[in-house]
Amino acid sequence: EKGMYLVEVHFRNEIVVSAFFEVGDKDIEGKYSIHAIQPKSNIAGKKILKSEQLENPMEILDKMIGLDSVKEQLRSYQNTAMFAMKRESMGLLTEFPSLHAAFFGNPGTGKTTVAHLLGSILKNMGLLSKGHVVFEERSTLMGQNYASEQEKTLQAIERAKGGILFIDEAYTLYKPDDKKDPGINVIETLLTALSDENNRDWMLLLAGYTEPMLKLFSFNTGLDSRIPECNRFYFQDYTVDELMQIADKYCQEHNYLMTTNARKAFHAKVKKDYSRKTDTFGNGRYIKNLLTAEVIPAMSVRVNKLETPTMTQLMTIERED
């Protein structure tokens, strides 16, 4: 029957490996990711499983649910940058695409995850020397004294050297109705750093809700010119089907199985909440919170009433949960 199943590898009465698989409409051949299989024990003090080769960041990105436009745009950027590098290596006059970018979208749409992958992608391409990500926001860039924002911002840029400086909710740095707001000091410091053509080994990545971010760019011509439209990525809200895929993936990665009736009930709950969503709807974060804060606690109450629950009972989410 169609559905998610668990296969276990036993060795001398011990469960060495467990992994999920799905019965669907077609045969699929491939390898399990190191993250999709669970080693259950050690033999002679050594772990059984060894990772032959971890997936590269573009493969991980491709396997993420949704984000079709973001994936296409990143692939286009990658091709453009590689083309420029090949021209430069031949001594041809070359204009590199801007390294700095912006992520627009609601919470839980994958912006932070993609930022991590982007750092690795750019490092693999040779555009960044380290590829790490430094996370900042307005509160971490504000100082105790007025005008100390410049010092904190320069320190953040220094920490991000070789990688990405990710500023979340960047639109909060600019308040056009308050001319004395210190956030403008952060923006001016960033613009000065962006204009330094000799310091190309870092990337500024601004992120936040779409509408406030668009206003930030319209108000500030400096940012608008240094982060071109082709480097602005729009993260769309997930559809109900994509949210269900995220739930299925969470269950698979964390050794849970939903019964058919449980999945129907979960789908009905997601569909109902989705129909009433606002800009603050958590998307993928909403799914994780729904599972970890509501479903699994309810499941634990039910299963804890069993005297000696089996592995299957410890994994199976029922409709009542």
PDB file of C-alpha atoms in Angstrom:
ATOM      1  CA  GLU A   1       0.000   0.000   0.000  1.00  0.00           C
ATOM      2  CA  LYS A   2       1.114   3.566  -0.596  1.00  0.00           C
ATOM      3  CA  GLY A   3       2.629   5.316   2.398  1.00  0.00           C
ATOM      4  CA  MET A   4       5.756   5.821   4.483  1.00  0.00           C
ATOM      5  CA  TYR A   5       7.516   2.733   5.860  1.00  0.00           C
ATOM      6  CA  LEU A   6      10.537   1.964   8.004  1.00  0.00           C
ATOM      7  CA  VAL A   7      13.279  -0.514   7.102  1.00  0.00           C
ATOM      8  CA  GLU A   8      15.690  -1.727   9.784  1.00  0.00           C
ATOM      9  CA  VAL A   9      19.071  -3.420   9.439  1.00  0.00           C
ATOM     10  CA  HIS A  10      19.784  -5.869  12.281  1.00  0.00           C
ATOM     11  CA  PHE A  11      23.201  -7.250  13.179  1.00  0.00           C
ATOM     12  CA  ARG A  12      23.561  -9.780  16.002  1.00  0.00           C
ATOM     13  CA  ASN A  13      20.218  -8.838  17.508  1.00  0.00           C
ATOM     14  CA  GLU A  14      20.969  -5.121  17.429  1.00  0.00           C
ATOM     15  CA  ILE A  15      19.284  -2.508  15.238  1.00  0.00           C
ATOM     16  CA  VAL A  16      22.231  -0.967  13.437  1.00  0.00           C
ATOM     17  CA  VAL A  17      20.426   1.294  10.978  1.00  0.00           C
ATOM     18  CA  SER A  18      16.860   2.465  10.447  1.00  0.00           C
ATOM     19  CA  ALA A  19      15.642   4.443   7.451  1.00  0.00           C
ATOM     20  CA  PHE A  20      12.319   5.526   6.013  1.00  0.00           C
ATOM     21  CA  PHE A  21      11.160   4.758   2.494  1.00  0.00           C
ATOM     22  CA  GLU A  22       7.995   5.529   0.579  1.00  0.00           C
ATOM     23  CA  VAL A  23       5.760   3.379  -1.573  1.00  0.00           C
ATOM     24  CA  GLY A  24       4.314   5.538  -4.336  1.00  0.00           C
ATOM     25  CA  ASP A  25       3.490   5.499  -8.042  1.00  0.00           C
ATOM     26  CA  LYS A  26       6.923   4.851  -9.567  1.00  0.00           C
ATOM     27  CA  ASP A  27      10.308   3.270  -8.943  1.00  0.00           C
ATOM     28  CA  ILE A  28      13.017   5.655  -7.811  1.00  0.00           C
ATOM     29  CA  GLU A  29      16.683   4.752  -7.581  1.00  0.00           C
ATOM     30  CA  GLY A  30      19.182   6.684  -5.496  1.00  0.00           C
ATOM     31  CA  LYS A  31      21.258   6.905  -2.348  1.00  0.00           C
ATOM     32  CA  TYR A  32      20.198   7.784   1.169  1.00  0.00           C
ATOM     33  CA  SER A  33      21.542  11.083   2.480  1.00  0.00           C
ATOM     34  CA  ILE A  34      23.652  10.702   5.611  1.00  0.00           C
ATOM     35  CA  HIS A  35      20.986  12.785   7.385  1.00  0.00           C
ATOM     36  CA  ALA A  36      18.140  10.440   6.428  1.00  0.00           C
ATOM     37  CA  ILE A  37      19.483   7.294   8.109  1.00  0.00           C
ATOM     38  CA  GLN A  38      19.757   6.703  11.818  1.00  0.00           C
ATOM     39  CA  PRO A  39      22.649   4.713  13.329  1.00  0.00           C
ATOM     40  CA  LYS A  40      21.235   2.913  16.357  1.00  0.00           C
ATOM     41  CA  SER A  41      24.360   1.522  18.000  1.00  0.00           C
ATOM     42  CA  ASN A  42      28.114   1.270  17.956  1.00  0.00           C
ATOM     43  CA  ILE A  43      30.129  -1.872  17.385  1.00  0.00           C
ATOM     44  CA  ALA A  44      33.618  -2.130  18.916  1.00  0.00           C
ATOM     45  CA  GLY A  45      33.324   1.542  19.861  1.00  0.00           C
ATOM     46  CA  LYS A  46      33.108   2.700  16.244  1.00  0.00           C
ATOM     47  CA  LYS A  47      30.101   4.076  14.434  1.00  0.00           C
ATOM     48  CA  ILE A  48      28.873   1.852  11.638  1.00  0.00           C
ATOM     49  CA  LEU A  49      27.998   4.590   9.181  1.00  0.00           C
ATOM     50  CA  LYS A  50      30.501   6.654   7.304  1.00  0.00           C
ATOM     51  CA  SER A  51      29.637   9.496   4.981  1.00  0.00           C
ATOM     52  CA  GLU A  52      31.275   8.836   1.624  1.00  0.00           C
ATOM     53  CA  GLN A  53      30.472  12.305   0.367  1.00  0.00           C
ATOM     54  CA  LEU A  54      28.177  15.013   1.682  1.00  0.00           C
ATOM     55  CA  GLU A  55      25.811  16.647  -0.783  1.00  0.00           C
ATOM     56  CA  ASN A  56      26.966  19.937  -2.262  1.00  0.00           C
ATOM     57  CA  PRO A  57      24.993  23.073  -1.336  1.00  0.00           C
ATOM     58  CA  MET A  58      23.278  23.414  -4.732  1.00  0.00           C
ATOM     59  CA  GLU A  59      21.977  19.841  -4.443  1.00  0.00           C
ATOM     60  CA  ILE A  60      20.655  20.598  -0.954  1.00  0.00           C
ATOM     61  CA  LEU A  61      18.991  23.751  -2.284  1.00  0.00           C
ATOM     62  CA  ASP A  62      17.401  21.833  -5.165  1.00  0.00           C
ATOM     63  CA  LYS A  63      15.911  19.339  -2.695  1.00  0.00           C
ATOM     64  CA  MET A  64      14.325  22.060  -0.561  1.00  0.00           C
ATOM     65  CA  ILE A  65      10.546  22.210  -0.864  1.00  0.00           C
ATOM     66  CA  GLY A  66       9.187  25.073  -2.986  1.00  0.00           C
ATOM     67  CA  LEU A  67      11.368  28.169  -3.652  1.00  0.00           C
ATOM     68  CA  ASP A  68      11.271  27.589  -7.421  1.00  0.00           C
ATOM     69  CA  SER A  69      11.891  31.230  -8.370  1.00  0.00           C
ATOM     70  CA  VAL A  70      14.711  31.563  -5.824  1.00  0.00           C
ATOM     71  CA  LYS A  71      16.403  28.417  -7.120  1.00  0.00           C
ATOM     72  CA  GLU A  72      16.147  29.608 -10.720  1.00  0.00           C
ATOM     73  CA  GLN A  73      17.495  33.055  -9.843  1.00  0.00           C
ATOM     74  CA  LEU A  74      20.431  31.637  -7.860  1.00  0.00           C
ATOM     75  CA  ARG A  75      21.307  29.300 -10.707  1.00  0.00           C
ATOM     76  CA  SER A  76      21.246  32.257 -13.120  1.00  0.00           C
ATOM     77  CA  TYR A  77      23.511  34.251 -10.802  1.00  0.00           C
ATOM     78  CA  GLN A  78      25.887  31.296 -10.515  1.00  0.00           C
ATOM     79  CA  ASN A  79      26.112  30.990 -14.310  1.00  0.00           C
ATOM     80  CA  THR A  80      26.723  34.717 -14.761  1.00  0.00           C
ATOM     81  CA  ALA A  81      29.453  34.762 -12.124  1.00  0.00           C
ATOM     82  CA  MET A  82      31.169  31.663 -13.561  1.00  0.00           C
ATOM     83  CA  PHE A  83      31.080  33.234 -17.043  1.00  0.00           C
ATOM     84  CA  ALA A  84      32.705  36.403 -15.676  1.00  0.00           C
ATOM     85  CA  MET A  85      35.423  34.382 -13.933  1.00  0.00           C
ATOM     86  CA  LYS A  86      36.241  32.527 -17.172  1.00  0.00           C
ATOM     87  CA  ARG A  87      36.491  35.819 -19.088  1.00  0.00           C
ATOM     88  CA  GLU A  88      38.746  37.309 -16.418  1.00  0.00           C
ATOM     89  CA  SER A  89      41.026  34.270 -16.539  1.00  0.00           C
ATOM     90  CA  MET A  90      41.530  34.939 -20.260  1.00  0.00           C
ATOM     91  CA  GLY A  91      42.425  38.563 -19.678  1.00  0.00           C
ATOM     92  CA  LEU A  92      39.183  39.913 -21.127  1.00  0.00           C
ATOM     93  CA  LEU A  93      37.608  43.101 -19.798  1.00  0.00           C
ATOM     94  CA  THR A  94      35.113  41.783 -17.253  1.00  0.00           C
ATOM     95  CA  GLU A  95      32.392  43.296 -15.100  1.00  0.00           C
ATOM     96  CA  PHE A  96      31.498  40.989 -12.225  1.00  0.00           C
ATOM     97  CA  PRO A  97      27.884  40.840 -11.031  1.00  0.00           C
ATOM     98  CA  SER A  98      27.275  42.556  -7.702  1.00  0.00           C
ATOM     99  CA  LEU A  99      27.895  40.235  -4.783  1.00  0.00           C
ATOM    100  CA  HIS A 100      25.452  41.983  -2.455  1.00  0.00           C
ATOM    101  CA  ALA A 101      21.814  40.900  -2.281  1.00  0.00           C
ATOM    102  CA  ALA A 102      18.456  41.116  -0.524  1.00  0.00           C
ATOM    103  CA  PHE A 103      15.929  38.462   0.524  1.00  0.00           C
ATOM    104  CA  PHE A 104      12.263  39.534   0.580  1.00  0.00           C
ATOM    105  CA  GLY A 105       9.572  37.404   2.196  1.00  0.00           C
ATOM    106  CA  ASN A 106       7.518  36.434   5.228  1.00  0.00           C
ATOM    107  CA  PRO A 107       8.849  34.446   8.215  1.00  0.00           C
ATOM    108  CA  GLY A 108       9.552  30.738   7.803  1.00  0.00           C
ATOM    109  CA  THR A 109      10.023  30.829   4.021  1.00  0.00           C
ATOM    110  CA  GLY A 110      13.624  29.548   4.114  1.00  0.00           C
ATOM    111  CA  LYS A 111      15.617  32.815   3.974  1.00  0.00           C
ATOM    112  CA  THR A 112      18.047  31.870   6.747  1.00  0.00           C
ATOM    113  CA  THR A 113      18.583  28.339   5.404  1.00  0.00           C
ATOM    114  CA  VAL A 114      19.246  29.633   1.886  1.00  0.00           C
ATOM    115  CA  ALA A 115      21.677  32.232   3.293  1.00  0.00           C
ATOM    116  CA  HIS A 116      23.774  29.416   4.809  1.00  0.00           C
ATOM    117  CA  LEU A 117      23.743  27.518   1.516  1.00  0.00           C
ATOM    118  CA  LEU A 118      24.565  30.675  -0.448  1.00  0.00           C
ATOM    119  CA  GLY A 119      27.696  31.187   1.635  1.00  0.00           C
ATOM    120  CA  SER A 120      28.872  27.661   0.785  1.00  0.00           C
ATOM    121  CA  ILE A 121      27.949  28.084  -2.897  1.00  0.00           C
ATOM    122  CA  LEU A 122      29.951  31.305  -3.214  1.00  0.00           C
ATOM    123  CA  LYS A 123      32.899  29.766  -1.367  1.00  0.00           C
ATOM    124  CA  ASN A 124      32.892  26.760  -3.716  1.00  0.00           C
ATOM    125  CA  MET A 125      32.891  29.149  -6.665  1.00  0.00           C
ATOM    126  CA  GLY A 126      35.845  31.075  -5.275  1.00  0.00           C
ATOM    127  CA  LEU A 127      33.878  34.312  -4.811  1.00  0.00           C
ATOM    128  CA  LEU A 128      34.208  34.184  -1.012  1.00  0.00           C
ATOM    129  CA  SER A 129      37.196  32.858   0.921  1.00  0.00           C
ATOM    130  CA  LYS A 130      35.276  31.375   3.894  1.00  0.00           C
ATOM    131  CA  GLY A 131      31.546  31.280   3.181  1.00  0.00           C
ATOM    132  CA  HIS A 132      30.397  31.673   6.796  1.00  0.00           C
ATOM    133  CA  VAL A 133      27.352  33.762   7.754  1.00  0.00           C
ATOM    134  CA  VAL A 134      27.292  36.457  10.459  1.00  0.00           C
ATOM    135  CA  PHE A 135      23.752  37.220  11.665  1.00  0.00           C
ATOM    136  CA  GLU A 136      22.878  40.715  12.863  1.00  0.00           C
ATOM    137  CA  GLU A 137      19.764  42.843  13.352  1.00  0.00           C
ATOM    138  CA  ARG A 138      18.976  46.366  14.482  1.00  0.00           C
ATOM    139  CA  SER A 139      19.331  45.611  18.213  1.00  0.00           C
ATOM    140  CA  THR A 140      22.813  44.086  17.809  1.00  0.00           C
ATOM    141  CA  LEU A 141      24.078  47.003  15.713  1.00  0.00           C
ATOM    142  CA  MET A 142      22.875  49.729  18.086  1.00  0.00           C
ATOM    143  CA  GLY A 143      25.362  51.053  20.638  1.00  0.00           C
ATOM    144  CA  GLN A 144      24.906  52.450  24.130  1.00  0.00           C
ATOM    145  CA  ASN A 145      25.948  55.893  22.942  1.00  0.00           C
ATOM    146  CA  TYR A 146      24.693  57.795  19.925  1.00  0.00           C
ATOM    147  CA  ALA A 147      27.026  57.399  16.915  1.00  0.00           C
ATOM    148  CA  SER A 148      28.560  54.163  18.246  1.00  0.00           C
ATOM    149  CA  GLU A 149      26.531  52.315  15.571  1.00  0.00           C
ATOM    150  CA  GLN A 150      29.357  52.962  13.113  1.00  0.00           C
ATOM    151  CA  GLU A 151      31.827  51.083  15.311  1.00  0.00           C
ATOM    152  CA  LYS A 152      29.474  48.126  15.822  1.00  0.00           C
ATOM    153  CA  THR A 153      28.676  47.944  12.106  1.00  0.00           C
ATOM    154  CA  LEU A 154      32.370  48.015  11.138  1.00  0.00           C
ATOM    155  CA  GLN A 155      33.021  45.226  13.665  1.00  0.00           C
ATOM    156  CA  ALA A 156      30.202  43.153  12.115  1.00  0.00           C
ATOM    157  CA  ILE A 157      31.664  43.706   8.626  1.00  0.00           C
ATOM    158  CA  GLU A 158      35.069  42.602   9.890  1.00  0.00           C
ATOM    159  CA  ARG A 159      33.587  39.422  11.402  1.00  0.00           C
ATOM    160  CA  ALA A 160      31.860  38.734   8.088  1.00  0.00           C
ATOM    161  CA  LYS A 161      35.053  39.129   6.059  1.00  0.00           C
ATOM    162  CA  GLY A 162      35.290  36.159   3.692  1.00  0.00           C
ATOM    163  CA  GLY A 163      31.587  35.419   4.165  1.00  0.00           C
ATOM    164  CA  ILE A 164      28.125  36.956   4.440  1.00  0.00           C
ATOM    165  CA  LEU A 165      26.836  39.709   6.719  1.00  0.00           C
ATOM    166  CA  PHE A 166      23.126  38.829   7.084  1.00  0.00           C
ATOM    167  CA  ILE A 167      20.989  41.641   8.544  1.00  0.00           C
ATOM    168  CA  ASP A 168      17.478  40.459   9.329  1.00  0.00           C
ATOM    169  CA  GLU A 169      14.516  42.871   9.390  1.00  0.00           C
ATOM    170  CA  ALA A 170      16.818  45.403   7.730  1.00  0.00           C
ATOM    171  CA  TYR A 171      13.936  47.803   7.086  1.00  0.00           C
ATOM    172  CA  THR A 172      13.930  48.678  10.812  1.00  0.00           C
ATOM    173  CA  LEU A 173      17.220  50.512  10.289  1.00  0.00           C
ATOM    174  CA  TYR A 174      15.519  53.304   8.341  1.00  0.00           C
ATOM    175  CA  LYS A 175      12.758  55.440   9.830  1.00  0.00           C
ATOM    176  CA  PRO A 176      12.082  58.354   7.468  1.00  0.00           C
ATOM    177  CA  ASP A 177       9.785  60.033  10.011  1.00  0.00           C
ATOM    178  CA  ASP A 178      12.605  60.238  12.574  1.00  0.00           C
ATOM    179  CA  LYS A 179      15.606  62.123  11.205  1.00  0.00           C
ATOM    180  CA  LYS A 180      17.586  61.465  14.386  1.00  0.00           C
ATOM    181  CA  ASP A 181      17.082  57.688  14.421  1.00  0.00           C
ATOM    182  CA  PRO A 182      20.536  56.073  14.817  1.00  0.00           C
ATOM    183  CA  GLY A 183      19.699  53.348  12.305  1.00  0.00           C
ATOM    184  CA  ILE A 184      20.738  55.733   9.531  1.00  0.00           C
ATOM    185  CA  ASN A 185      24.303  55.550  10.900  1.00  0.00           C
ATOM    186  CA  VAL A 186      24.308  51.805  10.231  1.00  0.00           C
ATOM    187  CA  ILE A 187      23.079  52.289   6.657  1.00  0.00           C
ATOM    188  CA  GLU A 188      25.632  55.023   5.917  1.00  0.00           C
ATOM    189  CA  THR A 189      28.446  52.847   7.298  1.00  0.00           C
ATOM    190  CA  LEU A 190      27.294  49.939   5.140  1.00  0.00           C
ATOM    191  CA  LEU A 191      27.138  52.164   2.037  1.00  0.00           C
ATOM    192  CA  THR A 192      30.688  53.397   2.648  1.00  0.00           C
ATOM    193  CA  ALA A 193      31.894  49.792   2.915  1.00  0.00           C
ATOM    194  CA  LEU A 194      29.982  48.783  -0.211  1.00  0.00           C
ATOM    195  CA  SER A 195      31.667  51.539  -2.223  1.00  0.00           C
ATOM    196  CA  ASP A 196      35.138  50.162  -1.416  1.00  0.00           C
ATOM    197  CA  GLU A 197      36.006  48.252  -4.607  1.00  0.00           C
ATOM    198  CA  ASN A 198      39.187  46.854  -3.034  1.00  0.00           C
ATOM    199  CA  ASN A 199      37.201  44.971  -0.378  1.00  0.00           C
ATOM    200  CA  ARG A 200      35.331  42.367  -2.433  1.00  0.00           C
ATOM    201  CA  ASP A 201      35.692  39.409  -0.053  1.00  0.00           C
ATOM    202  CA  TRP A 202      32.372  39.842   1.758  1.00  0.00           C
ATOM    203  CA  MET A 203      28.688  39.960   0.944  1.00  0.00           C
ATOM    204  CA  LEU A 204      25.941  42.113   2.434  1.00  0.00           C
ATOM    205  CA  LEU A 205      22.615  40.278   2.584  1.00  0.00           C
ATOM    206  CA  LEU A 206      19.589  42.281   3.767  1.00  0.00           C
ATOM    207  CA  ALA A 207      16.384  40.418   4.644  1.00  0.00           C
ATOM    208  CA  GLY A 208      12.851  41.189   5.766  1.00  0.00           C
ATOM    209  CA  TYR A 209       9.167  41.479   4.912  1.00  0.00           C
ATOM    210  CA  THR A 210       8.618  42.352   1.249  1.00  0.00           C
ATOM    211  CA  GLU A 211       6.686  45.645   1.481  1.00  0.00           C
ATOM    212  CA  PRO A 212       8.845  47.335   4.164  1.00  0.00           C
ATOM    213  CA  MET A 213      11.988  46.214   2.310  1.00  0.00           C
ATOM    214  CA  LEU A 214      10.725  47.705  -0.950  1.00  0.00           C
ATOM    215  CA  LYS A 215      10.094  50.984   0.888  1.00  0.00           C
ATOM    216  CA  LEU A 216      13.625  50.885   2.311  1.00  0.00           C
ATOM    217  CA  PHE A 217      15.074  50.610  -1.188  1.00  0.00           C
ATOM    218  CA  SER A 218      12.789  53.301  -2.607  1.00  0.00           C
ATOM    219  CA  PHE A 219      13.764  55.725   0.164  1.00  0.00           C
ATOM    220  CA  ASN A 220      17.488  54.998  -0.061  1.00  0.00           C
ATOM    221  CA  THR A 221      19.016  55.385  -3.518  1.00  0.00           C
ATOM    222  CA  GLY A 222      22.406  54.187  -2.264  1.00  0.00           C
ATOM    223  CA  LEU A 223      21.127  50.732  -1.367  1.00  0.00           C
ATOM    224  CA  ASP A 224      18.920  50.660  -4.448  1.00  0.00           C
ATOM    225  CA  SER A 225      21.899  51.160  -6.763  1.00  0.00           C
ATOM    226  CA  ARG A 226      24.290  48.784  -4.974  1.00  0.00           C
ATOM    227  CA  ILE A 227      21.821  45.887  -4.740  1.00  0.00           C
ATOM    228  CA  PRO A 228      20.393  45.553  -8.277  1.00  0.00           C
ATOM    229  CA  GLU A 229      17.010  44.025  -9.036  1.00  0.00           C
ATOM    230  CA  CYS A 230      18.633  40.806 -10.276  1.00  0.00           C
ATOM    231  CA  ASN A 231      20.067  40.293  -6.763  1.00  0.00           C
ATOM    232  CA  ARG A 232      16.724  40.687  -4.996  1.00  0.00           C
ATOM    233  CA  PHE A 233      15.192  37.327  -4.183  1.00  0.00           C
ATOM    234  CA  TYR A 234      11.485  36.969  -3.428  1.00  0.00           C
ATOM    235  CA  PHE A 235      10.564  34.107  -1.084  1.00  0.00           C
ATOM    236  CA  GLN A 236       6.904  33.234  -1.646  1.00  0.00           C
ATOM    237  CA  ASP A 237       4.667  31.762   1.057  1.00  0.00           C
ATOM    238  CA  TYR A 238       4.404  27.987   0.865  1.00  0.00           C
ATOM    239  CA  THR A 239       1.202  26.446  -0.479  1.00  0.00           C
ATOM    240  CA  VAL A 240      -0.824  24.016   1.655  1.00  0.00           C
ATOM    241  CA  ASP A 241       0.593  21.079  -0.327  1.00  0.00           C
ATOM    242  CA  GLU A 242       4.151  22.345   0.238  1.00  0.00           C
ATOM    243  CA  LEU A 243       3.464  22.775   3.961  1.00  0.00           C
ATOM    244  CA  MET A 244       2.303  19.157   4.070  1.00  0.00           C
ATOM    245  CA  GLN A 245       5.518  18.118   2.325  1.00  0.00           C
ATOM    246  CA  ILE A 246       7.467  19.990   5.024  1.00  0.00           C
ATOM    247  CA  ALA A 247       5.495  18.105   7.690  1.00  0.00           C
ATOM    248  CA  ASP A 248       6.194  14.774   5.962  1.00  0.00           C
ATOM    249  CA  LYS A 249       9.889  15.623   5.753  1.00  0.00           C
ATOM    250  CA  TYR A 250      10.030  16.536   9.444  1.00  0.00           C
ATOM    251  CA  CYS A 251       8.383  13.239  10.395  1.00  0.00           C
ATOM    252  CA  GLN A 252      10.739  11.299   8.149  1.00  0.00           C
ATOM    253  CA  GLU A 253      13.856  12.971   9.550  1.00  0.00           C
ATOM    254  CA  HIS A 254      12.708  12.598  13.171  1.00  0.00           C
ATOM    255  CA  ASN A 255      11.392   9.016  13.051  1.00  0.00           C
ATOM    256  CA  TYR A 256       7.664   9.694  13.160  1.00  0.00           C
ATOM    257  CA  LEU A 257       4.914   8.142  11.042  1.00  0.00           C
ATOM    258  CA  MET A 258       1.439   9.608  10.555  1.00  0.00           C
ATOM    259  CA  THR A 259      -1.429   7.228   9.998  1.00  0.00           C
ATOM    260  CA  THR A 260      -3.657   7.972   7.006  1.00  0.00           C
ATOM    261  CA  ASN A 261      -6.380   9.383   9.263  1.00  0.00           C
ATOM    262  CA  ALA A 262      -3.857  11.409  11.251  1.00  0.00           C
ATOM    263  CA  ARG A 263      -2.511  12.976   8.077  1.00  0.00           C
ATOM    264  CA  LYS A 264      -6.050  13.864   6.941  1.00  0.00           C
ATOM    265  CA  ALA A 265      -6.705  15.598  10.270  1.00  0.00           C
ATOM    266  CA  PHE A 266      -3.355  17.395  10.112  1.00  0.00           C
ATOM    267  CA  HIS A 267      -4.080  18.532   6.543  1.00  0.00           C
ATOM    268  CA  ALA A 268      -7.477  19.890   7.597  1.00  0.00           C
ATOM    269  CA  LYS A 269      -5.872  21.862  10.435  1.00  0.00           C
ATOM    270  CA  VAL A 270      -3.186  23.317   8.141  1.00  0.00           C
ATOM    271  CA  LYS A 271      -5.752  24.205   5.457  1.00  0.00           C
ATOM    272  CA  LYS A 272      -7.963  25.983   8.005  1.00  0.00           C
ATOM    273  CA  ASP A 273      -5.078  28.019   9.489  1.00  0.00           C
ATOM    274  CA  TYR A 274      -3.756  28.810   5.997  1.00  0.00           C
ATOM    275  CA  SER A 275      -7.108  30.272   4.926  1.00  0.00           C
ATOM    276  CA  ARG A 276      -6.842  32.791   7.780  1.00  0.00           C
ATOM    277  CA  LYS A 277      -3.127  33.573   7.489  1.00  0.00           C
ATOM    278  CA  THR A 278      -1.666  37.084   7.663  1.00  0.00           C
ATOM    279  CA  ASP A 279       1.819  38.420   6.842  1.00  0.00           C
ATOM    280  CA  THR A 280       3.050  37.039  10.166  1.00  0.00           C
ATOM    281  CA  PHE A 281       2.097  33.450   9.244  1.00  0.00           C
ATOM    282  CA  GLY A 282       5.122  31.302  10.061  1.00  0.00           C
ATOM    283  CA  ASN A 283       5.134  29.028   6.967  1.00  0.00           C
ATOM    284  CA  GLY A 284       7.703  26.273   7.621  1.00  0.00           C
ATOM    285  CA  ARG A 285       8.152  27.532  11.176  1.00  0.00           C
ATOM    286  CA  TYR A 286       4.384  27.181  11.689  1.00  0.00           C
ATOM    287  CA  ILE A 287       4.548  23.500  10.686  1.00  0.00           C
ATOM    288  CA  LYS A 288       7.439  22.764  13.039  1.00  0.00           C
ATOM    289  CA  ASN A 289       5.705  24.534  15.930  1.00  0.00           C
ATOM    290  CA  LEU A 290       2.451  22.701  15.213  1.00  0.00           C
ATOM    291  CA  LEU A 291       4.233  19.348  15.373  1.00  0.00           C
ATOM    292  CA  THR A 292       6.594  20.017  18.278  1.00  0.00           C
ATOM    293  CA  ALA A 293       4.317  22.140  20.472  1.00  0.00           C
ATOM    294  CA  GLU A 294       0.948  20.465  19.881  1.00  0.00           C
ATOM    295  CA  VAL A 295       0.968  17.112  18.080  1.00  0.00           C
ATOM    296  CA  ILE A 296       3.982  15.424  19.664  1.00  0.00           C
ATOM    297  CA  PRO A 297       3.115  16.558  23.246  1.00  0.00           C
ATOM    298  CA  ALA A 298      -0.401  15.134  22.734  1.00  0.00           C
ATOM    299  CA  MET A 299       1.127  11.957  21.363  1.00  0.00           C
ATOM    300  CA  SER A 300       3.454  11.674  24.365  1.00  0.00           C
ATOM    301  CA  VAL A 301       0.509  11.850  26.794  1.00  0.00           C
ATOM    302  CA  ARG A 302      -1.245   9.039  24.937  1.00  0.00           C
ATOM    303  CA  VAL A 303       1.808   6.781  24.546  1.00  0.00           C
ATOM    304  CA  ASN A 304       2.967   7.298  28.151  1.00  0.00           C
ATOM    305  CA  LYS A 305      -0.223   5.561  29.277  1.00  0.00           C
ATOM    306  CA  LEU A 306       1.053   2.345  27.664  1.00  0.00           C
ATOM    307  CA  GLU A 307       3.077   0.154  30.002  1.00  0.00           C
ATOM    308  CA  THR A 308       5.633  -1.070  27.451  1.00  0.00           C
ATOM    309  CA  PRO A 309       5.157   0.755  24.147  1.00  0.00           C
ATOM    310  CA  THR A 310       6.708  -0.811  21.061  1.00  0.00           C
ATOM    311  CA  MET A 311       8.996   1.059  18.664  1.00  0.00           C
ATOM    312  CA  THR A 312       6.095   1.383  16.226  1.00  0.00           C
ATOM    313  CA  GLN A 313       3.868   2.890  18.930  1.00  0.00           C
ATOM    314  CA  LEU A 314       6.635   5.342  19.867  1.00  0.00           C
ATOM    315  CA  MET A 315       6.789   6.481  16.256  1.00  0.00           C
ATOM    316  CA  THR A 316       3.166   6.442  15.071  1.00  0.00           C
ATOM    317  CA  ILE A 317       1.117   9.665  15.219  1.00  0.00           C
ATOM    318  CA  GLU A 318      -2.593   8.879  15.489  1.00  0.00           C
ATOM    319  CA  ARG A 319      -5.595  10.987  14.492  1.00  0.00           C
ATOM    320  CA  GLU A 320      -6.397  11.806  18.142  1.00  0.00           C
ATOM    321  CA  ASP A 321      -2.948  13.376  18.521  1.00  0.00           C
TER     322      ASP A 321
END
